[in-house]
Coordinates of C-alpha atoms in Angstrom, one line a residue:
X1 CA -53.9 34.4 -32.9
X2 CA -53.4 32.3 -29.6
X3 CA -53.3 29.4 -31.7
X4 CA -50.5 31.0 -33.9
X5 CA -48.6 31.8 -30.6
X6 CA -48.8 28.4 -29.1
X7 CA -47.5 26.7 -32.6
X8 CA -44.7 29.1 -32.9
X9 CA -43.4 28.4 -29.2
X10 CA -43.8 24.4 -29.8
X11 CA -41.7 24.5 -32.8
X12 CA -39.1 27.0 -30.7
X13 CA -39.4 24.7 -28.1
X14 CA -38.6 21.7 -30.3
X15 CA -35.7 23.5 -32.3
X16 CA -33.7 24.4 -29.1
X17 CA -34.2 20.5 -27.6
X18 CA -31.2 18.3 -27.5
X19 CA -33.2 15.5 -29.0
X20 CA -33.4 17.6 -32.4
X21 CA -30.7 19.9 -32.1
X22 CA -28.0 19.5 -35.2
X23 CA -25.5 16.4 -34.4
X24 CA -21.9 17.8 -34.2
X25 CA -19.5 15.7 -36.6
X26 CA -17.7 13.4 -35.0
X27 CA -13.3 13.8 -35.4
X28 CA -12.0 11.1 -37.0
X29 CA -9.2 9.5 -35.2
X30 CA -7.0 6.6 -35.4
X31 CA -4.9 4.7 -33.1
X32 CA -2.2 1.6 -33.7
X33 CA -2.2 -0.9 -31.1
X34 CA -1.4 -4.8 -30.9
X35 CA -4.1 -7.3 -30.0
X36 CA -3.3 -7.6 -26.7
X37 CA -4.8 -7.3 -23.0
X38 CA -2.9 -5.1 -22.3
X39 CA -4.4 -2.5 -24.8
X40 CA -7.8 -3.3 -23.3
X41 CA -8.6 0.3 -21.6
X42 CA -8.8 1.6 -25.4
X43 CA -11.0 -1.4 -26.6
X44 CA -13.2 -1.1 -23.6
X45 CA -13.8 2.8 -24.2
X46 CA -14.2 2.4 -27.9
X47 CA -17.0 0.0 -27.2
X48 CA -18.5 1.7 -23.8
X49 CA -19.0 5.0 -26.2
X50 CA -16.4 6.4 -24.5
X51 CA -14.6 8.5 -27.1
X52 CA -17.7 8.8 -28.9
X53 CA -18.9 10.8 -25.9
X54 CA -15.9 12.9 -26.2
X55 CA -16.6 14.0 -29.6
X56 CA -13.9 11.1 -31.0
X57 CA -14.6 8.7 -33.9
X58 CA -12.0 6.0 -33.3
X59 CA -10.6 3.8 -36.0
X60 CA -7.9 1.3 -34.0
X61 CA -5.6 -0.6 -36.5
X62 CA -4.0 -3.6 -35.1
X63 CA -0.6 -4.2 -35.7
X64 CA 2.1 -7.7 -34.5
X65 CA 4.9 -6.0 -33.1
X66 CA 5.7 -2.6 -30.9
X67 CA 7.9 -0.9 -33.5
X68 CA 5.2 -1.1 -36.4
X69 CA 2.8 0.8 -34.3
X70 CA 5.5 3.5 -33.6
X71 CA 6.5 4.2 -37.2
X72 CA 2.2 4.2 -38.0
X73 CA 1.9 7.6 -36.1
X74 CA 5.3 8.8 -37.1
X75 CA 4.4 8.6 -40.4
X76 CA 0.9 10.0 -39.9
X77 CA -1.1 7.1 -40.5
X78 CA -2.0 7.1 -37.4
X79 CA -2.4 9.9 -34.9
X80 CA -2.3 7.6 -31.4
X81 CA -0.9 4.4 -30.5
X82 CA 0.2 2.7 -27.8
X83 CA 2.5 -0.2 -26.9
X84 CA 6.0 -0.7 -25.0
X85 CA 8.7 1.7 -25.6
X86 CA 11.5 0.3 -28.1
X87 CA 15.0 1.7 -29.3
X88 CA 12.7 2.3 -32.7
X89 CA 10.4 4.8 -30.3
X90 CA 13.0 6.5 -29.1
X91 CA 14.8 7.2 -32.6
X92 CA 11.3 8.7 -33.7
X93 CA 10.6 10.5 -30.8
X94 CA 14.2 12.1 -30.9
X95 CA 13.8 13.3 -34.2
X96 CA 10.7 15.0 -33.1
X97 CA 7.8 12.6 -34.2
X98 CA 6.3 11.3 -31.2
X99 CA 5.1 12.7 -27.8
X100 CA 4.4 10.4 -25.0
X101 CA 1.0 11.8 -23.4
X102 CA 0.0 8.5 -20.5
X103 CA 1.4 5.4 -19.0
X104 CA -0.3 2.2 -20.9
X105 CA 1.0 -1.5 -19.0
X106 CA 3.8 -1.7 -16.8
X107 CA 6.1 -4.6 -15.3
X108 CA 4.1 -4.3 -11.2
X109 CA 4.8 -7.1 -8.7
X110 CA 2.5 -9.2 -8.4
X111 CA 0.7 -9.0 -11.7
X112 CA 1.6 -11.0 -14.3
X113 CA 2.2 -9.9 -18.3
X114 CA 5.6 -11.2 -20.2
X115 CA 6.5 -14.3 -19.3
X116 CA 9.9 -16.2 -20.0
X117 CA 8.9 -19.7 -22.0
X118 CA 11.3 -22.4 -23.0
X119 CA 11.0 -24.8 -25.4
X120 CA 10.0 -28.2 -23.9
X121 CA 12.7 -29.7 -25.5
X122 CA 15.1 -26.8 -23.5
X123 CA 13.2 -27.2 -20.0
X124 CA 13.4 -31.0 -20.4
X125 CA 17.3 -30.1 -20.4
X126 CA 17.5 -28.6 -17.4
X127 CA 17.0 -24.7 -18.8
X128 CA 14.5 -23.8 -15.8
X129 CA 15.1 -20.2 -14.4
X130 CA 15.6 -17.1 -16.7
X131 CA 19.0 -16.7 -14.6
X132 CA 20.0 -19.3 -17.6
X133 CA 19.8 -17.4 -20.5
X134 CA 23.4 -17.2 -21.5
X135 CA 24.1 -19.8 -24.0
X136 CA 20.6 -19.9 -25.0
X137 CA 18.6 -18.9 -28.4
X138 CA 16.1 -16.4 -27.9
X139 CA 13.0 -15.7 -30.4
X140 CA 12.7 -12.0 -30.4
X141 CA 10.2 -9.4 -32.9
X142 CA 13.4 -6.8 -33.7
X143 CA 16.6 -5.9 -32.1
X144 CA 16.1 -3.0 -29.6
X145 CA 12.5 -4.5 -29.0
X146 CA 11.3 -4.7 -25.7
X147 CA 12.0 -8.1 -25.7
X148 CA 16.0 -7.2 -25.7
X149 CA 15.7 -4.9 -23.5
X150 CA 13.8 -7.5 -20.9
X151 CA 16.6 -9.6 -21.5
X152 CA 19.7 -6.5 -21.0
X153 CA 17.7 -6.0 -17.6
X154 CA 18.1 -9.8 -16.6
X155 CA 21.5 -9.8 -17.9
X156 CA 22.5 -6.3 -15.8
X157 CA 20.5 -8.1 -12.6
X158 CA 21.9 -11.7 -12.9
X159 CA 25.6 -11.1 -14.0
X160 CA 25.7 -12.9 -17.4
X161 CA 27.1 -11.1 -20.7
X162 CA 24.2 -10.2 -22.9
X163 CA 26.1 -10.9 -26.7
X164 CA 26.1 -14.7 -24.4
X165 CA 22.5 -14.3 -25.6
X166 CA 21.5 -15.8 -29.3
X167 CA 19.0 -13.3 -30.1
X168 CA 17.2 -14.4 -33.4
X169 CA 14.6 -11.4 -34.2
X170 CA 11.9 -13.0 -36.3
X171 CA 9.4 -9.3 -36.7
X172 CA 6.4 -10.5 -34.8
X173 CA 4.5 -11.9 -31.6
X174 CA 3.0 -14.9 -34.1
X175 CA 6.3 -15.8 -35.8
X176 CA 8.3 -16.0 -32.3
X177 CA 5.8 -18.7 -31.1
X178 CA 6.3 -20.0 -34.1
X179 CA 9.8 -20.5 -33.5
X180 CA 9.6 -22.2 -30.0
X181 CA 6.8 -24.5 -31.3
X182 CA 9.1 -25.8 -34.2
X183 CA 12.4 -25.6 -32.2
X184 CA 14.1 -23.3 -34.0
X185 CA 15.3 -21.4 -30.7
X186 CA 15.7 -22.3 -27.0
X187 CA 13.0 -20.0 -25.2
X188 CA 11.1 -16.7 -26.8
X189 CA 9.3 -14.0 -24.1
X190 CA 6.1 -13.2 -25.0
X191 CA 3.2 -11.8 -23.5
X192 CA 0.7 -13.7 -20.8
X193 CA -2.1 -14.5 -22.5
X194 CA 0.2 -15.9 -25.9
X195 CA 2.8 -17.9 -23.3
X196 CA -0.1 -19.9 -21.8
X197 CA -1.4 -20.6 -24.8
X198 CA 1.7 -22.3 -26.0
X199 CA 2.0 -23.9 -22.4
X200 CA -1.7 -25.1 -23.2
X201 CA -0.2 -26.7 -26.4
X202 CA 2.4 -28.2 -24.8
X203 CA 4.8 -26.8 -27.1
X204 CA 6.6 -24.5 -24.1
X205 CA 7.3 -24.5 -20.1
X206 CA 6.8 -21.0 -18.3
X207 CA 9.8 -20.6 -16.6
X208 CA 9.2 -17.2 -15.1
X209 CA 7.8 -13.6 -15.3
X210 CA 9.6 -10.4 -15.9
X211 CA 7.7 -8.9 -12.6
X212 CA 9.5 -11.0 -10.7
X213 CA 12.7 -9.9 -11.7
X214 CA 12.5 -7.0 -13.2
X215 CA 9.4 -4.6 -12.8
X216 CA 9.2 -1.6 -15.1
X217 CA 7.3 1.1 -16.9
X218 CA 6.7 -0.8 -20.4
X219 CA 3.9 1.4 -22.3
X220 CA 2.8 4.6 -23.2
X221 CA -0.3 5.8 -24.9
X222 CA 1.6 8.6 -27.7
X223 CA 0.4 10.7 -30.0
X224 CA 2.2 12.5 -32.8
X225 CA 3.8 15.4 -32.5
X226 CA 1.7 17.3 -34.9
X227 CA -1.6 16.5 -33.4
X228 CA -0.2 17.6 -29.7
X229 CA 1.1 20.9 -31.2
X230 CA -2.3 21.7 -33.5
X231 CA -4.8 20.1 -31.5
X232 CA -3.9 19.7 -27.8
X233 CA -7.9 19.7 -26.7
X234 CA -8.5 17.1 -28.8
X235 CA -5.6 15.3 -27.2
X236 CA -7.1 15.9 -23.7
X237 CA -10.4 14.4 -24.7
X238 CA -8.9 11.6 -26.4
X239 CA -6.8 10.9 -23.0
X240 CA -9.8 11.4 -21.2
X241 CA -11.8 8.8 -22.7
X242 CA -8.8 6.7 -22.4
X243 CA -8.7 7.2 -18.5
X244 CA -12.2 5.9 -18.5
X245 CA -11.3 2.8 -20.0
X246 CA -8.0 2.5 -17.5
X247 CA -10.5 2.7 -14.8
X248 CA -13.3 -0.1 -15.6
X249 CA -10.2 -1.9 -16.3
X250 CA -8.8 -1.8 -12.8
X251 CA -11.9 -2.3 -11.4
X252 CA -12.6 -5.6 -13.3
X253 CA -9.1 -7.2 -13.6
X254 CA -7.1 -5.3 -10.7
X255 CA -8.7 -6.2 -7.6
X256 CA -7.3 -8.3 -4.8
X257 CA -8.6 -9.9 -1.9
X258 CA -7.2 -9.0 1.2
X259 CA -4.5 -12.0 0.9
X260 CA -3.5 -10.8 -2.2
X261 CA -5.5 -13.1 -4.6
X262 CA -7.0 -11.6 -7.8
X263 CA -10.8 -10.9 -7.6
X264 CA -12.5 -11.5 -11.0
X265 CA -16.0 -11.0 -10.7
X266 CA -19.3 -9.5 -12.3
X267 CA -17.2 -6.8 -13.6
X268 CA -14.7 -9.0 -15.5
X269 CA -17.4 -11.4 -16.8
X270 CA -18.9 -8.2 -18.1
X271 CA -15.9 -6.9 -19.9
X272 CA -15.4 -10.2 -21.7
X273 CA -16.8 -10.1 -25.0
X274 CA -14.8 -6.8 -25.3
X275 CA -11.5 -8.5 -24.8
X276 CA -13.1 -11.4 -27.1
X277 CA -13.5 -9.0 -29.6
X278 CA -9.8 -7.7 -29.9
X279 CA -7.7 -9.9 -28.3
X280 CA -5.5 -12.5 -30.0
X281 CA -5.4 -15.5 -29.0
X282 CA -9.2 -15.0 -27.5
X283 CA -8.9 -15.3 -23.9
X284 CA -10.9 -17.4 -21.3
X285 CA -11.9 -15.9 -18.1
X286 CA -9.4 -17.9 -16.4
X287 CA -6.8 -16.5 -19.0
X288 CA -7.6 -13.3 -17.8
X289 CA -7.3 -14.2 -13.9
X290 CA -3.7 -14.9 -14.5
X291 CA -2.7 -12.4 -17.5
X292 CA -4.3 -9.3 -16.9
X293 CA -1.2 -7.2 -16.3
X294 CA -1.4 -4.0 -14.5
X295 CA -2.0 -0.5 -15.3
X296 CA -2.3 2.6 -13.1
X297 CA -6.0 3.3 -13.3
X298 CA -5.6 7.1 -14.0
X299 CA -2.2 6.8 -16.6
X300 CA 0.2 7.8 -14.6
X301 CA 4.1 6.9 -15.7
X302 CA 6.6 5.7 -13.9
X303 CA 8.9 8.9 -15.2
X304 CA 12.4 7.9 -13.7
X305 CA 12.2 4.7 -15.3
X306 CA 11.7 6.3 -18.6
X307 CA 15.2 7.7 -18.2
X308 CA 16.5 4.9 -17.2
X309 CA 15.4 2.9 -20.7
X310 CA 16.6 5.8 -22.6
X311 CA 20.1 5.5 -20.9
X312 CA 20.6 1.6 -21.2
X313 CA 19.7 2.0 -25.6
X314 CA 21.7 4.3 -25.9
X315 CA 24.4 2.5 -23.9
X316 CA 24.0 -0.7 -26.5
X317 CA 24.6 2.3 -29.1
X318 CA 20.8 1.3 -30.6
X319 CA 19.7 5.2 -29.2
X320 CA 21.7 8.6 -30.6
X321 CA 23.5 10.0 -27.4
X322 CA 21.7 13.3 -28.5
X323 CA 17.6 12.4 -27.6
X324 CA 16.3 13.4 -24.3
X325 CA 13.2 12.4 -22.4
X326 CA 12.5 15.6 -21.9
X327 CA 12.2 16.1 -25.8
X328 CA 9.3 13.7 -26.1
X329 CA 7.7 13.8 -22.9
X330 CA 4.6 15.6 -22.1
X331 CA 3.1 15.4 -18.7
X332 CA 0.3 18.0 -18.6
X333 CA -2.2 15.4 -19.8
X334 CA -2.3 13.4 -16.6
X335 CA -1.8 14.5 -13.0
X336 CA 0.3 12.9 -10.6
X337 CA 2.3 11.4 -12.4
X338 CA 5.2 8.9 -10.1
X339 CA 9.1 8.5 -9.2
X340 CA 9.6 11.9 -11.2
X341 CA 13.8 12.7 -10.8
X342 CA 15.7 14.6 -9.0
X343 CA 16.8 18.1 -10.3

C-alpha cells in the first residue's frame, strides 16, 4: 500500500511540473517590414525568443519599399508591420485599416539614418549641400513616399519650390540606387547603411543627413485594425516583446560617451549576426557605428509631429481632407508617449 501511495504522488508530482505540463500553441503572427537597421528591435526579439516568450510565433515578410508593407496588413496578409509613414498609410488608415500602436525610427539629432547622396557625376558639378535640390533629379520608391515628404520638408525649410524638384519614383530602395549608379538621376535619399554602400562604390557622394535639417517622427510599428479590435491582448504582448527588442537595441547601438561619440561595444558585437541575418546590404560593425539611427528605447511617438505629416499630404492634395490622426492612433499600448498637442 505505501508503495502504491508513493507511485501515485510521483506521477501527480510529475503531471503538475512545468517540465511535462501540455505546451500551449503558439499564435501565429506576421509582420511586413523592410530589410533595414532600422527594423532591428523586431529581428533582435524574434531571434532572442522574445515573442516566443510571449506566446507569439512570428513570421516577418520582407518587403523594398514603405508603401508595400502598408497595403500587406491592410489587406490582411499581414497583421503587423512597420516602416515610415507615407501618403499610402494615411489613405489606409483613414479608411479604417490600420492602427498605429508604437514609435519604430525617428529623424534625432545626432544620429544618423537617411542620408542625401548625389551622383559623382552631380557632386563633381558643384551639387554639394541638400539646400540645392531645385533643378535637380531625384530617385524616389513612390510619390507621397517618405522620400517626398523628406524633400517637401527641405523645400518648406530652405525656400525652394518643391515641383523645382524632378522626382522620378522608381518603386524600390534597390532600383533608386540603381538609378544614381547608372546616372539616370542627379541624387536619390536613401537610408544609412544603403548610401554608404554606394559611397563605398564610388558610385555616390553623401552630401548630408536629414537629422541635420530636418528631424522627425518617421516610423510606427501598426497593426490592423481588425486584430486591435478582436484581439487587443495579443496586441499588448506583441508590443511588449517589441519593447524588448527596442531596449537591447538602445543599449547596443545608442550609447554615447560623455563627448557625444557613439559607444559600440560588447553589446553591439553581440547583436551582429542578428542584423547580418536580415539586413540588406549586410552591415560591418563600423556600418553600424555610423547608421544605427535612433529609436526611443520604450516606443514612444513623437505625437505632434504625426499631425504635422498628416497636414503637409494632405496640403499636396496626396491625403483626403477627411482622415484624422485621431482615427488611426492608438496610444494605450505604450506609456509616455512625447510632444502630445494642445487641446
Amino acid at each position: 500500500m505505501l508503495s502504491r501511495r508513493l507511485l501515485l504522488s510521483l506521477c501527480a508530482a510529475l503531471l503538475l511540473s512545468p517540465a511535462v505540463a501540455i505546451a500551449q500553441p503558439k499564435d501565429k503572427v506576421a509582420i511586413s517590414a523592410l530589410p533595414f537597421i532600422s527594423t532591428a528591435p523586431i529581428f533582435i526579439a524574434k531571434e532572442r525568443g522574445y515573442f516566443d516568450a510571449e506566446g507569439i510565433d512570428l513570421d516577418i515578410k520582407v518587403f523594398n519599399a514603405a508603401q508595400a508593407v502598408a497595403v500587406a496588413v491592410a489587406s490582411n496578409d499581414t497583421q503587423f508591420g512597420i516602416t515610415a509613414f507615407t501618403g499610402g498609410f494615411f489613405n489606409l488608415a483613414g479608411k479604417g485599416a490600420l492602427k498605429v500602436v508604437a514609435a519604430q525610427s525617428r529623424e534625432e539629432p545626432g544620429y544618423n539614418f537617411v542620408a542625401y547622396v548625389a551622383s559623382k557625376k552631380a557632386y563633381d558639378a558643384g551639387f554639394r549641400s541638400p539646400k540645392d535640390f531645385a533643378g535637380k533629379s531625384v530617385a524616389i520608391t513612390t510619390v507621397g513616399s517618405s522620400f517626398h515628404y523628406n524633400l517637401g520638408m527641405l523645400a518648406d525649410k530652405y525656400g525652394f519650390k518643391l515641383d523645382s524638384v524632378q522626382m522620378k519614383p522608381v518603386q524600390s530602395i534597390p532600383n533608386m540606387m540603381a538609378a544614381l549608379t547608372g546616372g539616370q538621376v542627379d541624387a536619390t535619399i536613401l537610408p544609412a547603411n544603403n548610401a554608404l554602400k554606394l559611397e563605398a562604390d564610388g558610385a555616390g557622394k553623401i552630401i548630408g543627413w536629414v537629422h541635420e535639417h530636418t528631424p522627425w517622427q518617421l516610423g510606427v510599428l501598426f497593426a490592423s485594425s481588425k486584430i486591435v479590435k478582436e484581439q487587443r491582448p495579443l496586441v499588448a504582448r506583441f508590443v511588449r516583446a517589441y519593447q524588448k527588442g527596442l531596449a537591447d537595441y538602445a543599449a547596443a547601438f545608442l550609447a554615447k560617451d560623455s563627448q557625444g561619440n557613439r559607444m559600440v561595444g560588447e553589446k553591439a558585437l553581440a547583436l551582429m549576426p542578428v542584423l547580418e541575418k536580415w539586413v540588406q546590404p549586410k552591415p560591418s560593425i563600423d556600418t553600424v557605428k555610423v547608421a544605427a539611427n535612433y529609436m526611443d528605447p520604450q516606443g514612444r511617438l513623437l505625437v505632434k509631429n504625426i499631425y504635422d505629416q498628416l497636414a503637409w499630404y494632405q496640403a499636396q492634395g496626396l491625403v483626403d481632407k477627411s482622415v484624422k490622426v485621431e482615427d488611426f492612433l492608438d496610444l494605450s499600448f505604450v506609456k509616455g508617449h512625447l510632444d502630445l498637442p494642445k487641446r
